[in-house]
PDB file of C-alpha atoms in Angstrom:
ATOM      1  CA  MET A1106      -8.574   2.360 -12.342  1.00 57.00           C
ATOM      2  CA  MET A1107      -6.124   0.664 -10.475  1.00 50.00           C
ATOM      3  CA  GLU A1108      -5.079  -2.441  -8.820  1.00 51.00           C
ATOM      4  CA  ASP A1109      -2.771  -2.684  -5.742  1.00 46.00           C
ATOM      5  CA  GLY A1110      -0.216  -5.576  -6.260  1.00 42.00           C
ATOM      6  CA  ALA A1111       0.971  -6.836  -9.166  1.00 37.00           C
ATOM      7  CA  PHE A1112      -2.159  -7.013 -10.701  1.00 39.00           C
ATOM      8  CA  GLN A1113      -5.368  -6.337  -9.304  1.00 39.00           C
ATOM      9  CA  GLY A1114      -6.619  -1.997 -10.152  1.00 45.00           C
ATOM     10  CA  HIS A1115      -7.585   1.888 -13.175  1.00 50.00           C
ATOM     11  CA  ARG A1116      -5.079  -0.237 -10.136  1.00 46.00           C
ATOM     12  CA  SER A1117      -4.475  -3.998  -9.243  1.00 42.00           C
ATOM     13  CA  SER A1118      -2.311  -7.190  -7.568  1.00 37.00           C
ATOM     14  CA  GLU A1119      -0.460 -10.695  -8.858  1.00 37.00           C
ATOM     15  CA  SER A1120       2.522 -11.312 -10.474  1.00 36.00           C
ATOM     16  CA  GLY A1121       2.888 -11.574 -14.056  1.00 43.00           C
ATOM     17  CA  CYS A1122      -0.274 -10.932 -16.417  1.00 56.00           C
ATOM     18  CA  PRO A1123      -2.413 -13.300 -17.421  1.00 52.00           C
ATOM     19  CA  ALA A1124      -3.605 -12.041 -20.524  1.00 54.00           C
ATOM     20  CA  LEU A1125      -0.166 -12.376 -21.997  1.00 55.00           C
ATOM     21  CA  GLY A1126       0.178 -15.799 -20.812  1.00 57.00           C
ATOM     22  CA  TYR A1127      -2.508 -16.842 -22.354  1.00 52.00           C
ATOM     23  CA  LEU A1128      -1.251 -14.858 -25.935  1.00 52.00           C
ATOM     24  CA  GLY A1129       1.838 -17.503 -24.960  1.00 56.00           C
ATOM     25  CA  GLN A1130       4.197 -14.659 -24.657  1.00 56.00           C
ATOM     26  CA  LEU A1131       4.520 -14.425 -21.533  1.00 57.00           C
ATOM     27  CA  ASP A1132       8.094 -15.129 -19.903  1.00 63.00           C
ATOM     28  CA  ASP A1133       9.265 -14.803 -16.431  1.00 63.00           C
ATOM     29  CA  SER A1134      12.579 -13.368 -16.918  1.00 70.00           C
ATOM     30  CA  GLU A1135      11.476 -10.706 -19.596  1.00 66.00           C
ATOM     31  CA  PHE A1136       8.311  -9.609 -17.813  1.00 64.00           C
ATOM     32  CA  GLU A1137      10.166  -8.544 -14.954  1.00 69.00           C
ATOM     33  CA  SER A1138      12.524  -7.032 -17.161  1.00 70.00           C
ATOM     34  CA  ALA A1139       9.835  -4.893 -18.824  1.00 66.00           C
ATOM     35  CA  LEU A1140       7.981  -4.517 -15.432  1.00 63.00           C
ATOM     36  CA  GLN A1141      11.861  -2.151 -14.733  1.00 69.00           C
ATOM     37  CA  GLU A1142      12.185  -0.718 -18.141  1.00 68.00           C
ATOM     38  CA  LEU A1143       8.276   0.725 -17.922  1.00 65.00           C
ATOM     39  CA  ARG A1144       9.585   1.563 -13.918  1.00 67.00           C
ATOM     40  CA  LEU A1145       6.301   0.181 -13.118  1.00 67.00           C
ATOM     41  CA  THR A1146       5.682  -0.232  -9.231  1.00 59.00           C
ATOM     42  CA  ARG A1147       3.867  -2.099  -6.523  1.00 64.00           C
ATOM     43  CA  SER A1148       0.194   0.414  -7.545  1.00 76.00           C
ATOM     44  CA  ILE A1149      -0.780  -1.247 -11.561  1.00 83.00           C
ATOM     45  CA  TRP A1150      -3.297   0.851 -13.084  1.00 89.00           C
ATOM     46  CA  THR A1151      -5.480  -0.284 -16.323  1.00 93.00           C
ATOM     47  CA  ILE A1152      -2.607   2.112 -18.562  1.00 94.00           C
ATOM     48  CA  ASP A1153       0.173   0.356 -17.641  1.00 90.00           C
ATOM     49  CA  LEU A1154      -1.440  -2.487 -18.278  1.00 90.00           C
ATOM     50  CA  ALA A1155      -1.882  -0.789 -22.571  1.00 93.00           C
ATOM     51  CA  TYR A1156       1.423   0.080 -22.266  1.00 91.00           C
ATOM     52  CA  LEU A1157       2.513  -3.655 -21.070  1.00 87.00           C
ATOM     53  CA  MET A1158       0.804  -4.602 -24.483  1.00 89.00           C
ATOM     54  CA  ARG A1159       2.524  -2.227 -26.097  1.00 89.00           C
ATOM     55  CA  HIS A1160       5.752  -3.525 -24.940  1.00 85.00           C
ATOM     56  CA  PHE A1161       5.098  -6.679 -25.936  1.00 84.00           C
ATOM     57  CA  GLY A1162       3.988  -6.141 -29.427  1.00 88.00           C
ATOM     58  CA  VAL A1163       0.434  -7.456 -28.712  1.00 89.00           C
ATOM     59  CA  ARG A1164      -2.359  -5.566 -30.917  1.00 93.00           C
ATOM     60  CA  HIS A1165      -5.089  -4.110 -28.033  1.00 95.00           C
ATOM     61  CA  ARG A1166      -7.719  -1.307 -27.264  1.00 97.00           C
ATOM     62  CA  PHE A1167      -8.185   0.550 -24.044  1.00 97.00           C
ATOM     63  CA  CYS A1168     -11.725   1.997 -23.062  1.00 98.00           C
ATOM     64  CA  THR A1169     -12.195   4.280 -20.791  1.00 97.00           C
ATOM     65  CA  GLN A1170     -14.331   6.946 -18.999  1.00 95.00           C
ATOM     66  CA  THR A1171     -11.809   9.047 -18.065  1.00 93.00           C
ATOM     67  CA  LEU A1172      -8.216   9.562 -19.330  1.00 93.00           C
ATOM     68  CA  GLY A1173      -6.239  10.371 -16.324  1.00 90.00           C
ATOM     69  CA  VAL A1174      -6.803  10.018 -12.695  1.00 87.00           C
ATOM     70  CA  ASP A1175     -10.436  11.567 -11.360  1.00 84.00           C
ATOM     71  CA  LYS A1176      -9.697  13.395  -8.345  1.00 82.00           C
ATOM     72  CA  GLY A1177     -12.777  12.026  -6.450  1.00 77.00           C
ATOM     73  CA  TYR A1178     -10.904   8.441  -5.932  1.00 78.00           C
ATOM     74  CA  LYS A1179      -8.574  10.301  -3.540  1.00 75.00           C
ATOM     75  CA  ASN A1180     -10.262   9.985  -0.721  1.00 76.00           C
ATOM     76  CA  GLN A1181     -12.145   7.051  -1.026  1.00 77.00           C
ATOM     77  CA  SER A1182     -10.048   4.293   0.829  1.00 74.00           C
ATOM     78  CA  PHE A1183      -8.815   2.218  -1.705  1.00 76.00           C
ATOM     79  CA  TYR A1184      -6.520   4.866  -3.928  1.00 74.00           C
ATOM     80  CA  ARG A1185      -5.864   6.834  -1.140  1.00 73.00           C
ATOM     81  CA  LYS A1186      -2.537   5.332  -0.215  1.00 72.00           C
ATOM     82  CA  HIS A1187      -1.007   6.075  -3.695  1.00 72.00           C
ATOM     83  CA  PHE A1188      -2.817   9.028  -5.234  1.00 76.00           C
ATOM     84  CA  ASP A1189      -0.678  11.600  -4.418  1.00 77.00           C
ATOM     85  CA  THR A1190       2.731   9.603  -5.553  1.00 78.00           C
ATOM     86  CA  GLU A1191       0.804   8.382  -8.460  1.00 82.00           C
ATOM     87  CA  GLU A1192      -1.394  11.372 -10.183  1.00 87.00           C
ATOM     88  CA  THR A1193       0.860  12.542 -11.693  1.00 88.00           C
ATOM     89  CA  ARG A1194       2.943   9.420 -13.428  1.00 87.00           C
ATOM     90  CA  VAL A1195      -0.242   8.445 -14.217  1.00 90.00           C
ATOM     91  CA  ASN A1196      -1.575  11.661 -15.598  1.00 93.00           C
ATOM     92  CA  GLN A1197       1.425  11.818 -17.677  1.00 92.00           C
ATOM     93  CA  LEU A1198       1.126   8.067 -19.121  1.00 93.00           C
ATOM     94  CA  PHE A1199      -2.634   9.171 -20.611  1.00 95.00           C
ATOM     95  CA  ALA A1200      -0.798  12.098 -22.585  1.00 96.00           C
ATOM     96  CA  GLN A1201       1.854  10.040 -23.905  1.00 95.00           C
ATOM     97  CA  ALA A1202      -0.234   7.156 -24.624  1.00 96.00           C
ATOM     98  CA  LYS A1203      -0.701   8.399 -28.859  1.00 96.00           C
ATOM     99  CA  ALA A1204       2.903   9.400 -29.403  1.00 97.00           C
ATOM    100  CA  CYS A1205       4.066   5.609 -27.695  1.00 94.00           C
ATOM    101  CA  LYS A1206       1.133   3.934 -30.322  1.00 96.00           C
ATOM    102  CA  VAL A1207      -0.635   3.030 -26.824  1.00 96.00           C
ATOM    103  CA  LEU A1208      -4.754   2.654 -28.251  1.00 96.00           C
ATOM    104  CA  VAL A1209      -6.686   4.660 -25.524  1.00 97.00           C
ATOM    105  CA  GLU A1210     -10.353   5.700 -26.407  1.00 97.00           C
ATOM    106  CA  LYS A1211     -12.819   7.393 -23.904  1.00 97.00           C
ATOM    107  CA  ARG A1212     -16.092   5.425 -24.234  1.00 95.00           C
ATOM    108  CA  THR A1213     -18.702   3.502 -23.333  1.00 93.00           C
ATOM    109  CA  VAL A1214     -18.665  -0.003 -23.925  1.00 96.00           C
ATOM    110  CA  SER A1215     -21.637  -2.238 -24.364  1.00 96.00           C
ATOM    111  CA  VAL A1216     -22.171  -5.832 -23.216  1.00 95.00           C
ATOM    112  CA  GLN A1217     -22.647  -6.585 -26.358  1.00 95.00           C
ATOM    113  CA  ASP A1218     -19.260  -4.376 -27.349  1.00 97.00           C
ATOM    114  CA  ILE A1219     -17.408  -7.669 -25.465  1.00 97.00           C
ATOM    115  CA  GLN A1220     -19.606 -10.372 -26.320  1.00 96.00           C
ATOM    116  CA  ALA A1221     -18.786 -10.008 -29.552  1.00 96.00           C
ATOM    117  CA  HIS A1222     -15.119  -9.719 -28.980  1.00 97.00           C
ATOM    118  CA  LEU A1223     -14.749 -12.769 -27.201  1.00 96.00           C
ATOM    119  CA  ALA A1224     -17.031 -14.618 -30.096  1.00 95.00           C
ATOM    120  CA  GLN A1225     -13.711 -13.375 -32.374  1.00 95.00           C
ATOM    121  CA  GLY A1226     -11.240 -16.123 -29.782  1.00 93.00           C
ATOM    122  CA  HIS A1227      -9.835 -12.889 -28.256  1.00 94.00           C
ATOM    123  CA  VAL A1228      -9.944 -11.866 -24.699  1.00 94.00           C
ATOM    124  CA  ALA A1229      -9.949  -8.934 -22.671  1.00 96.00           C
ATOM    125  CA  ILE A1230      -8.528  -7.108 -19.289  1.00 94.00           C
ATOM    126  CA  VAL A1231     -11.382  -5.905 -16.840  1.00 96.00           C
ATOM    127  CA  LEU A1232     -11.444  -3.466 -13.981  1.00 95.00           C
ATOM    128  CA  VAL A1233     -14.154  -4.595 -11.283  1.00 95.00           C
ATOM    129  CA  ASN A1234     -15.060  -4.122  -7.977  1.00 93.00           C
ATOM    130  CA  SER A1235     -13.846  -7.985  -6.675  1.00 89.00           C
ATOM    131  CA  GLY A1236     -16.022  -7.416  -3.321  1.00 89.00           C
ATOM    132  CA  VAL A1237     -19.228  -6.799  -6.008  1.00 92.00           C
ATOM    133  CA  LEU A1238     -18.306  -9.508  -8.436  1.00 93.00           C
ATOM    134  CA  HIS A1239     -19.324 -13.242  -7.195  1.00 91.00           C
ATOM    135  CA  CYS A1240     -18.303 -16.686  -9.304  1.00 92.00           C
ATOM    136  CA  ASP A1241     -21.067 -19.192  -9.161  1.00 91.00           C
ATOM    137  CA  LEU A1242     -18.494 -22.130  -9.687  1.00 88.00           C
ATOM    138  CA  CYS A1243     -16.411 -20.923  -6.258  1.00 82.00           C
ATOM    139  CA  SER A1244     -17.294 -20.965  -2.796  1.00 64.00           C
ATOM    140  CA  SER A1245     -19.531 -18.892  -1.174  1.00 55.00           C
ATOM    141  CA  PRO A1246     -18.023 -15.403  -1.159  1.00 52.00           C
ATOM    142  CA  VAL A1247     -17.533 -14.082   2.793  1.00 45.00           C
ATOM    143  CA  LYS A1248     -21.155 -12.414   4.069  1.00 45.00           C
ATOM    144  CA  TYR A1249     -20.566  -8.704   4.958  1.00 41.00           C
ATOM    145  CA  CYS A1250     -23.311  -8.719   8.014  1.00 42.00           C
ATOM    146  CA  CYS A1251     -23.188  -7.022  10.703  1.00 42.00           C
ATOM    147  CA  PHE A1252     -24.121  -9.400  14.039  1.00 41.00           C
ATOM    148  CA  ALA A1253     -27.515  -8.546  15.278  1.00 42.00           C
ATOM    149  CA  PRO A1254     -29.216  -8.862  18.948  1.00 47.00           C
ATOM    150  CA  SER A1255     -31.911 -11.398  17.532  1.00 46.00           C
ATOM    151  CA  GLY A1256     -35.318  -9.674  17.397  1.00 47.00           C
ATOM    152  CA  HIS A1257     -33.159  -7.317  15.527  1.00 44.00           C
ATOM    153  CA  ARG A1258     -32.899  -5.829  12.176  1.00 45.00           C
ATOM    154  CA  CYS A1259     -29.496  -6.843  10.468  1.00 42.00           C
ATOM    155  CA  PHE A1260     -28.464  -3.506   8.071  1.00 43.00           C
ATOM    156  CA  CYS A1261     -25.740  -5.780   6.323  1.00 48.00           C
ATOM    157  CA  ARG A1262     -23.596  -3.357   3.980  1.00 47.00           C
ATOM    158  CA  SER A1263     -21.194  -4.091   0.923  1.00 52.00           C
ATOM    159  CA  PRO A1264     -17.293  -4.015   0.982  1.00 58.00           C
ATOM    160  CA  ASP A1265     -15.831  -1.216   0.226  1.00 78.00           C
ATOM    161  CA  TYR A1266     -14.755  -0.929  -3.222  1.00 84.00           C
ATOM    162  CA  GLN A1267     -11.550  -3.198  -4.270  1.00 87.00           C
ATOM    163  CA  GLY A1268      -9.627  -3.025  -7.595  1.00 89.00           C
ATOM    164  CA  HIS A1269      -9.613  -5.886  -9.218  1.00 90.00           C
ATOM    165  CA  PHE A1270      -8.189  -7.282 -12.964  1.00 92.00           C
ATOM    166  CA  ILE A1271     -10.230 -10.405 -14.476  1.00 93.00           C
ATOM    167  CA  VAL A1272      -9.521 -11.635 -18.010  1.00 93.00           C
ATOM    168  CA  LEU A1273     -12.574 -12.771 -19.901  1.00 95.00           C
ATOM    169  CA  ARG A1274     -12.590 -15.948 -21.883  1.00 92.00           C
ATOM    170  CA  GLY A1275     -16.075 -16.700 -22.517  1.00 95.00           C
ATOM    171  CA  TYR A1276     -19.956 -15.591 -22.916  1.00 96.00           C
ATOM    172  CA  ASN A1277     -22.703 -18.311 -22.556  1.00 95.00           C
ATOM    173  CA  ARG A1278     -25.990 -16.608 -24.414  1.00 91.00           C
ATOM    174  CA  ALA A1279     -27.841 -19.232 -23.652  1.00 94.00           C
ATOM    175  CA  THR A1280     -27.543 -18.909 -20.075  1.00 94.00           C
ATOM    176  CA  SER A1281     -26.528 -15.054 -19.853  1.00 94.00           C
ATOM    177  CA  CYS A1282     -23.158 -15.955 -18.198  1.00 96.00           C
ATOM    178  CA  ILE A1283     -19.536 -15.082 -18.669  1.00 96.00           C
ATOM    179  CA  PHE A1284     -16.468 -16.497 -18.125  1.00 96.00           C
ATOM    180  CA  TYR A1285     -13.407 -15.136 -16.590  1.00 94.00           C
ATOM    181  CA  ASN A1286     -10.234 -15.858 -14.641  1.00 91.00           C
ATOM    182  CA  ASN A1287      -9.760 -14.523 -11.924  1.00 86.00           C
ATOM    183  CA  PRO A1288      -5.785 -14.117 -11.271  1.00 79.00           C
ATOM    184  CA  ALA A1289      -6.173 -15.043  -7.429  1.00 71.00           C
ATOM    185  CA  TYR A1290      -7.277 -18.240  -7.900  1.00 70.00           C
ATOM    186  CA  ALA A1291      -4.577 -19.485 -11.098  1.00 62.00           C
ATOM    187  CA  ASP A1292      -6.099 -21.257 -14.162  1.00 65.00           C
ATOM    188  CA  ARG A1293      -9.472 -21.694 -12.703  1.00 78.00           C
ATOM    189  CA  MET A1294     -12.209 -21.237 -14.805  1.00 88.00           C
ATOM    190  CA  CYS A1295     -15.175 -18.708 -13.197  1.00 93.00           C
ATOM    191  CA  SER A1296     -18.410 -17.863 -14.516  1.00 95.00           C
ATOM    192  CA  THR A1297     -20.930 -15.030 -13.609  1.00 96.00           C
ATOM    193  CA  SER A1298     -23.885 -13.779 -14.681  1.00 96.00           C
ATOM    194  CA  ILE A1299     -24.278 -10.794 -16.976  1.00 96.00           C
ATOM    195  CA  SER A1300     -25.474  -8.687 -14.358  1.00 96.00           C
ATOM    196  CA  ASN A1301     -23.422  -9.608 -11.286  1.00 96.00           C
ATOM    197  CA  PHE A1302     -20.428  -8.705 -14.442  1.00 97.00           C
ATOM    198  CA  GLU A1303     -22.206  -5.655 -15.077  1.00 97.00           C
ATOM    199  CA  GLU A1304     -22.740  -4.271 -11.498  1.00 96.00           C
ATOM    200  CA  ALA A1305     -19.160  -5.286 -10.555  1.00 95.00           C
ATOM    201  CA  ARG A1306     -17.558  -3.539 -13.578  1.00 96.00           C
ATOM    202  CA  THR A1307     -19.729  -0.380 -13.567  1.00 95.00           C
ATOM    203  CA  SER A1308     -19.048   0.617 -10.121  1.00 93.00           C
ATOM    204  CA  TYR A1309     -17.751   3.418  -8.734  1.00 90.00           C
ATOM    205  CA  GLY A1310     -13.898   3.309  -9.246  1.00 90.00           C
ATOM    206  CA  THR A1311     -13.654   1.491 -11.756  1.00 94.00           C
ATOM    207  CA  ASP A1312     -14.128   3.811 -14.979  1.00 94.00           C
ATOM    208  CA  GLU A1313     -15.045   1.007 -16.618  1.00 96.00           C
ATOM    209  CA  ASP A1314     -11.652   0.023 -17.851  1.00 96.00           C
ATOM    210  CA  ILE A1315     -11.325  -2.871 -20.226  1.00 97.00           C
ATOM    211  CA  LEU A1316      -8.162  -3.736 -21.946  1.00 96.00           C
ATOM    212  CA  PHE A1317      -9.584  -5.372 -25.398  1.00 97.00           C
ATOM    213  CA  VAL A1318      -6.502  -7.966 -26.368  1.00 95.00           C
ATOM    214  CA  TYR A1319      -6.691  -9.564 -29.881  1.00 93.00           C
ATOM    215  CA  LEU A1320      -4.868 -13.330 -30.443  1.00 83.00           C
ATOM    216  CA  ASP A1321      -3.991 -12.098 -34.152  1.00 76.00           C
ATOM    217  CA  SER A1322      -0.901 -10.083 -32.816  1.00 56.00           C
TER     218      SER A1322
END
């Protein structure tokens, strides 16, 4: 649900909004003004991005499994620092969304739904677990593995949940891969398998958040 920083997760972390930039509507001063007007903090939630889209007049649709903050995240290391201060604010944003013309739907989104959206030339902002997502075009990720003595079994572990936003740009049905921009790497195009993408976007902590953005706004 969240990314820590300026755009990583419901919560996120880089400065600027890559989807608005792709739409050709991003101006740094206007963006900073919008952040102040919407009273956004260092902790950015997907609902915040939906309000940003509404602020800039961008047609959007935010789909999620949870309309509000999942209390089950309170003890997760990624959410713990901001949970108590952000819970009320985020829940109010969800409650006021309809009145503010921010389109939010509680629903499951399939890969086929995403592909259909991308096939029309649109983009989507997706919350993923960055510890799971692996780009096939970038350098190999750091392995989270213990260094066991020779002859002993190595018990590898996955990193804790780390919410991060990526911008989907397209897909290749023949090779079962999806293309995306990772704001952490500027304009670099990344690619991963559909199976890896699905694992990353459905990880516990994401609420399967996806913000569909329409280029015909």
